[in-house]
């Protein structure tokens, strides 16, 4: 009997709401008015058979940040066919539209036309300043209830973003939560401080609110100019003999420019062996970092997006040939098409061209990803190596023979694949349109294909007169509607 | 128990047949004590390793075995059949490309009572062969029997970048069998040499066509190797391509798709020449010939010739048949792409910076998956540049492989294995250029090192690095700053 009384007392103590819990519950209640769930249906392509597609559905989080404005990450919004939004973790789904999206920023604003959706919803403010440490809440709808779990902000770091090839400011968060990285909102002191983007083991990477706020503010003030980046290559300036050689006296400092792009604006703004001493008046140390007044030491790469947009000029003080020089570097726009092998193809169907059963495609990272997550190791070396090269005027992009659909017409070439195409009928090939144009001029009734030098087939010949007929036969046999898909975006 | 009896009977039967001519009396056990260099610290060597293999006596009081049995040998001991006494042997000739070696024994008494085994012909597929050797799992001689499963061109893994004719058998070929004879009708029809990991009952032996080539090659006291045409052949089976080349629509002829650096081939052959006949062999449209009843790559014919000998070719060129003699040569400019043996690596250490020529062994020292894309620049330089941009190929690409940390170099910010472009303005085409570069005055107090392809730059203080040289060498146990 005594034991039972004790248990009752203990249970009673457990269920008395503490003032702290009450406050937490109140906070969570408030967040229920701001956090929404998005369900996205989109087209997914098989780059090994680029004429095929299937549907895929993803569920992720969003947060109300203003009138008719839901903020979420851009990931999984590409190639969308339907967006549905749900508030309160249950009940009716409302159809949504993308009002703004930038894949390099990995941010999107979704809106819902039905005014009834917005009833009872409340915007959460986006914090202008980001905490570099401390605790915050990660919030999401889960099984009809709002889940708010405490996470630890570990640090701010400048690194490559999820959907881009440029470095941007990111927040790293320690957490043991699983199934996250789907645009969950990170909240501190009632404000959005980040949106989750990726999770690896116990570390969650999130897009910090400082960056988010700049993007949202910019979109409200006019067309979004896009993210700029530093297209030059630099190395740390921490080796004293190197700095002596560059005639820079005193403690090592600055970042040494090792390579500049050929299309830099203005030409000569930076030169190899320049030492970047200051950017926007902020001193660059020997590790290539600057001292951010709010966030401490950060890589100079952050200064391309911290206060600038693509096309803007960044003031730099460089050490050149033994003296200080003031220069301005114009930020190029982050664009997948500037890469010889584009990182992504969003909102565009994959291009291909079938010619007598030979399937040609632009070499892209999505194509390489058809070898799996570890594609850089598993894809053929010549293809993965090409993806690490820089585009040039002579080679802005490359085309790969991705497969051969067997037919009597292409006997003898059926083992050929993964070859980079160099020329057709003597014309240099950079994209599928180049092939289409080159095919207009066969040589003595034959199409001559020259692949890039390597350790496999270099030359192939096709019968020009029988090409169209055989292509039609092959399309029919393999159930392919069109022999070619070349988008307006073809470089 | 019945199973044991069957096995015993098989062994007895085999032993009984072998004993009729006692080939095992000409089979020797080889124990090798070897020491390999440490490729990421080339002034050091690994600990001495003991391994064993098999060999057999051939004409001229010599022992034939595999090159991989005696590579990097410090001492080689051979034992006769059922004789416990070890005899010291040494390598007389070694062919790493074909994985064959000939040994001599210092004490000629070793050969007393031993007969040289006769070298036979290429055995037919499906015929029975026996392997004799000293495989792992026991000390005594072992006999196994199997059939010749197939004969075709296979990669020779010892060197890593050559493929020659090889015979596959289901006779067990295990570690220790290497170098042992494969016997048929009391004659050697091959030399056991490699297996395939993951495949059971699959062993390979070097056929006697290669063995005889090797023995003939060394008759002049020097081993040259197997010549090649230096061309890449591609099947010519597409009707349009045949029509464009005005070729008859039949099953003959393979097309020259690429000509490598072999001077004779560059001079005498043309792209899109069609090879109709090589020596006495008609060449099929898939690049194969009918060779002793086996359909094999035409490269087998080229491998039959000795270095410098011409092969008679019938070609189809510009719509007509052409005949010519093509001198065949051993190609050695791809040596670094294969595994290197018996020659210690070249290096130079200056100011704590370790420079070495780029080669496959250096890449392997990276460990793990050395073909990882993080090493893409090195892989490209080693294997692909000569195909893509032959005009930019360096004779011996040099890598800054590591930095022996000292206060004079501790602030280098570039790390990892870097391809060296220039030192003090001297373009680095070989190891000797590294020495020359550091000896070159550039009018500054620094040695300037430039790297490619990312155009990185680093400097060493001239005075500090010169003063630190002996200290760095001493503290790292390096007695010589270079091996050239």
mmCIF file of N, CA, C and O in Angstrom, chain A residues 266-308:
data_model
loop_
_atom_site.group_PDB
_atom_site.id
_atom_site.type_symbol
_atom_site.label_atom_id
_atom_site.label_comp_id
_atom_site.label_asym_id
_atom_site.label_seq_id
_atom_site.Cartn_x
_atom_site.Cartn_y
_atom_site.Cartn_z
ATOM 1 N N UNK A 266 36.713 42.934 -65.487
ATOM 2 C CA UNK A 266 37.376 43.272 -66.750
ATOM 3 C C UNK A 266 38.642 42.444 -66.920
ATOM 4 O O UNK A 266 39.188 41.965 -65.921
ATOM 5 N N UNK A 267 39.086 42.285 -68.157
ATOM 6 C CA UNK A 267 40.313 41.504 -68.353
ATOM 7 C C UNK A 267 41.463 42.104 -67.553
ATOM 8 O O UNK A 267 41.618 43.312 -67.501
ATOM 9 N N UNK A 268 42.233 41.268 -66.900
ATOM 10 C CA UNK A 268 43.366 41.758 -66.134
ATOM 11 C C UNK A 268 43.007 42.266 -64.758
ATOM 12 O O UNK A 268 43.861 42.808 -64.047
ATOM 13 N N UNK A 269 41.727 42.156 -64.361
ATOM 14 C CA UNK A 269 41.344 42.599 -63.015
ATOM 15 C C UNK A 269 42.201 41.900 -61.971
ATOM 16 O O UNK A 269 42.611 42.502 -60.973
ATOM 17 N N UNK A 270 42.462 40.656 -62.199
ATOM 18 C CA UNK A 270 43.383 39.897 -61.356
ATOM 19 C C UNK A 270 44.385 39.203 -62.259
ATOM 20 O O UNK A 270 44.049 38.845 -63.392
ATOM 21 N N UNK A 271 45.575 38.988 -61.721
ATOM 22 C CA UNK A 271 46.598 38.291 -62.498
ATOM 23 C C UNK A 271 47.196 37.180 -61.644
ATOM 24 O O UNK A 271 47.235 37.311 -60.402
ATOM 25 N N UNK A 272 47.655 36.121 -62.281
ATOM 26 C CA UNK A 272 48.347 35.090 -61.501
ATOM 27 C C UNK A 272 49.506 35.705 -60.720
ATOM 28 O O UNK A 272 50.201 36.580 -61.233
ATOM 29 N N UNK A 273 49.661 35.267 -59.493
ATOM 30 C CA UNK A 273 50.689 35.748 -58.544
ATOM 31 C C UNK A 273 50.291 37.047 -57.861
ATOM 32 O O UNK A 273 51.077 37.594 -57.095
ATOM 33 N N UNK A 274 49.107 37.577 -58.150
ATOM 34 C CA UNK A 274 48.584 38.663 -57.310
ATOM 35 C C UNK A 274 48.346 38.095 -55.912
ATOM 36 O O UNK A 274 47.963 36.935 -55.760
ATOM 37 N N UNK A 275 48.563 38.949 -54.911
ATOM 38 C CA UNK A 275 48.196 38.559 -53.549
ATOM 39 C C UNK A 275 46.983 39.402 -53.157
ATOM 40 O O UNK A 275 47.067 40.635 -53.143
ATOM 41 N N UNK A 276 45.875 38.752 -52.899
ATOM 42 C CA UNK A 276 44.669 39.494 -52.515
ATOM 43 C C UNK A 276 44.809 39.880 -51.049
ATOM 44 O O UNK A 276 44.818 39.037 -50.157
ATOM 45 N N UNK A 277 44.917 41.200 -50.829
ATOM 46 C CA UNK A 277 45.150 41.708 -49.476
ATOM 47 C C UNK A 277 43.832 42.078 -48.788
ATOM 48 O O UNK A 277 43.674 41.885 -47.583
ATOM 49 N N UNK A 278 42.943 42.675 -49.550
ATOM 50 C CA UNK A 278 41.657 43.109 -48.988
ATOM 51 C C UNK A 278 40.551 42.896 -50.017
ATOM 52 O O UNK A 278 40.773 43.050 -51.222
ATOM 53 N N UNK A 279 39.390 42.564 -49.505
ATOM 54 C CA UNK A 279 38.179 42.543 -50.334
ATOM 55 C C UNK A 279 37.133 43.347 -49.587
ATOM 56 O O UNK A 279 36.877 43.090 -48.400
ATOM 57 N N UNK A 280 36.570 44.312 -50.267
ATOM 58 C CA UNK A 280 35.575 45.207 -49.632
ATOM 59 C C UNK A 280 36.126 45.807 -48.337
ATOM 60 O O UNK A 280 35.402 45.966 -47.341
ATOM 61 N N UNK A 281 37.402 46.105 -48.313
ATOM 62 C CA UNK A 281 38.010 46.717 -47.136
ATOM 63 C C UNK A 281 38.302 45.752 -46.010
ATOM 64 O O UNK A 281 38.818 46.155 -44.966
ATOM 65 N N UNK A 282 38.002 44.490 -46.196
ATOM 66 C CA UNK A 282 38.262 43.499 -45.153
ATOM 67 C C UNK A 282 39.582 42.794 -45.454
ATOM 68 O O UNK A 282 39.800 42.290 -46.569
ATOM 69 N N UNK A 283 40.459 42.777 -44.481
ATOM 70 C CA UNK A 283 41.787 42.179 -44.681
ATOM 71 C C UNK A 283 41.672 40.671 -44.840
ATOM 72 O O UNK A 283 40.913 40.009 -44.134
ATOM 73 N N UNK A 284 42.432 40.139 -45.783
ATOM 74 C CA UNK A 284 42.471 38.684 -46.025
ATOM 75 C C UNK A 284 43.732 38.144 -45.357
ATOM 76 O O UNK A 284 44.836 38.646 -45.601
ATOM 77 N N UNK A 285 43.557 37.142 -44.521
ATOM 78 C CA UNK A 285 44.740 36.604 -43.832
ATOM 79 C C UNK A 285 45.416 35.524 -44.674
ATOM 80 O O UNK A 285 44.987 35.219 -45.789
ATOM 81 N N UNK A 286 46.489 34.964 -44.108
ATOM 82 C CA UNK A 286 47.316 34.043 -44.905
ATOM 83 C C UNK A 286 46.607 32.726 -45.196
ATOM 84 O O UNK A 286 47.089 31.926 -45.990
ATOM 85 N N UNK A 287 45.477 32.485 -44.530
ATOM 86 C CA UNK A 287 44.719 31.269 -44.843
ATOM 87 C C UNK A 287 43.598 31.530 -45.835
ATOM 88 O O UNK A 287 42.785 30.646 -46.124
ATOM 89 N N UNK A 288 43.525 32.763 -46.294
ATOM 90 C CA UNK A 288 42.453 33.098 -47.230
ATOM 91 C C UNK A 288 41.150 33.411 -46.516
ATOM 92 O O UNK A 288 40.087 33.413 -47.138
ATOM 93 N N UNK A 289 41.225 33.676 -45.244
ATOM 94 C CA UNK A 289 40.032 34.026 -44.461
ATOM 95 C C UNK A 289 39.978 35.530 -44.213
ATOM 96 O O UNK A 289 41.004 36.224 -44.280
ATOM 97 N N UNK A 290 38.792 36.022 -43.911
ATOM 98 C CA UNK A 290 38.660 37.387 -43.424
ATOM 99 C C UNK A 290 37.930 37.335 -42.085
ATOM 100 O O UNK A 290 37.338 36.316 -41.726
ATOM 101 N N UNK A 291 38.016 38.397 -41.338
ATOM 102 C CA UNK A 291 37.367 38.462 -40.025
ATOM 103 C C UNK A 291 36.002 39.108 -40.208
ATOM 104 O O UNK A 291 35.897 40.327 -40.391
ATOM 105 N N UNK A 292 34.971 38.277 -40.192
ATOM 106 C CA UNK A 292 33.621 38.817 -40.330
ATOM 107 C C UNK A 292 33.214 39.436 -38.998
ATOM 108 O O UNK A 292 33.368 38.816 -37.940
ATOM 109 N N UNK A 293 32.706 40.669 -39.035
ATOM 110 C CA UNK A 293 32.359 41.340 -37.772
ATOM 111 C C UNK A 293 31.319 40.570 -36.961
ATOM 112 O O UNK A 293 31.296 40.642 -35.733
ATOM 113 N N UNK A 294 30.475 39.828 -37.625
ATOM 114 C CA UNK A 294 29.416 39.104 -36.913
ATOM 115 C C UNK A 294 29.753 37.635 -36.680
ATOM 116 O O UNK A 294 29.370 37.065 -35.663
ATOM 117 N N UNK A 295 30.459 37.045 -37.615
ATOM 118 C CA UNK A 295 30.587 35.584 -37.570
ATOM 119 C C UNK A 295 32.014 35.072 -37.437
ATOM 120 O O UNK A 295 32.260 33.874 -37.558
ATOM 121 N N UNK A 296 32.968 35.959 -37.211
ATOM 122 C CA UNK A 296 34.343 35.515 -37.017
ATOM 123 C C UNK A 296 35.039 35.186 -38.331
ATOM 124 O O UNK A 296 34.678 35.714 -39.386
ATOM 125 N N UNK A 297 36.033 34.297 -38.267
ATOM 126 C CA UNK A 297 36.841 33.986 -39.455
ATOM 127 C C UNK A 297 36.043 33.166 -40.465
ATOM 128 O O UNK A 297 35.524 32.100 -40.134
ATOM 129 N N UNK A 298 35.992 33.661 -41.678
ATOM 130 C CA UNK A 298 35.303 32.947 -42.759
ATOM 131 C C UNK A 298 36.150 33.033 -44.027
ATOM 132 O O UNK A 298 36.908 34.000 -44.205
ATOM 133 N N UNK A 299 35.996 32.062 -44.895
ATOM 134 C CA UNK A 299 36.746 32.054 -46.154
ATOM 135 C C UNK A 299 36.371 33.264 -47.009
ATOM 136 O O UNK A 299 35.205 33.688 -47.032
ATOM 137 N N UNK A 300 37.351 33.767 -47.727
ATOM 138 C CA UNK A 300 37.098 34.918 -48.605
ATOM 139 C C UNK A 300 36.014 34.619 -49.641
ATOM 140 O O UNK A 300 35.390 35.534 -50.175
ATOM 141 N N UNK A 301 35.778 33.338 -49.935
ATOM 142 C CA UNK A 301 34.747 32.983 -50.916
ATOM 143 C C UNK A 301 33.383 33.553 -50.517
ATOM 144 O O UNK A 301 32.545 33.848 -51.365
ATOM 145 N N UNK A 302 33.180 33.714 -49.202
ATOM 146 C CA UNK A 302 31.886 34.219 -48.731
ATOM 147 C C UNK A 302 31.633 35.655 -49.183
ATOM 148 O O UNK A 302 30.485 36.085 -49.282
ATOM 149 N N UNK A 303 32.722 36.378 -49.463
ATOM 150 C CA UNK A 303 32.561 37.788 -49.810
ATOM 151 C C UNK A 303 31.950 37.969 -51.205
ATOM 152 O O UNK A 303 31.575 39.081 -51.576
ATOM 153 N N UNK A 304 31.834 36.888 -51.957
ATOM 154 C CA UNK A 304 31.162 36.984 -53.263
ATOM 155 C C UNK A 304 29.652 37.020 -53.094
ATOM 156 O O UNK A 304 28.933 37.558 -53.942
ATOM 157 N N UNK A 305 29.148 36.459 -52.008
ATOM 158 C CA UNK A 305 27.690 36.411 -51.813
ATOM 159 C C UNK A 305 27.243 37.157 -50.563
ATOM 160 O O UNK A 305 26.058 37.397 -50.390
ATOM 161 N N UNK A 306 28.187 37.514 -49.712
ATOM 162 C CA UNK A 306 27.841 38.129 -48.425
ATOM 163 C C UNK A 306 27.115 39.465 -48.607
ATOM 164 O O UNK A 306 26.139 39.747 -47.919
ATOM 165 N N UNK A 307 27.611 40.263 -49.540
ATOM 166 C CA UNK A 307 27.007 41.589 -49.721
ATOM 167 C C UNK A 307 26.859 41.961 -51.185
ATOM 168 O O UNK A 307 26.632 43.119 -51.511
ATOM 169 N N UNK A 308 27.040 40.983 -52.074
ATOM 170 C CA UNK A 308 26.999 41.290 -53.510
ATOM 171 C C UNK A 308 26.119 40.305 -54.249
ATOM 172 O O UNK A 308 25.830 39.216 -53.749
#
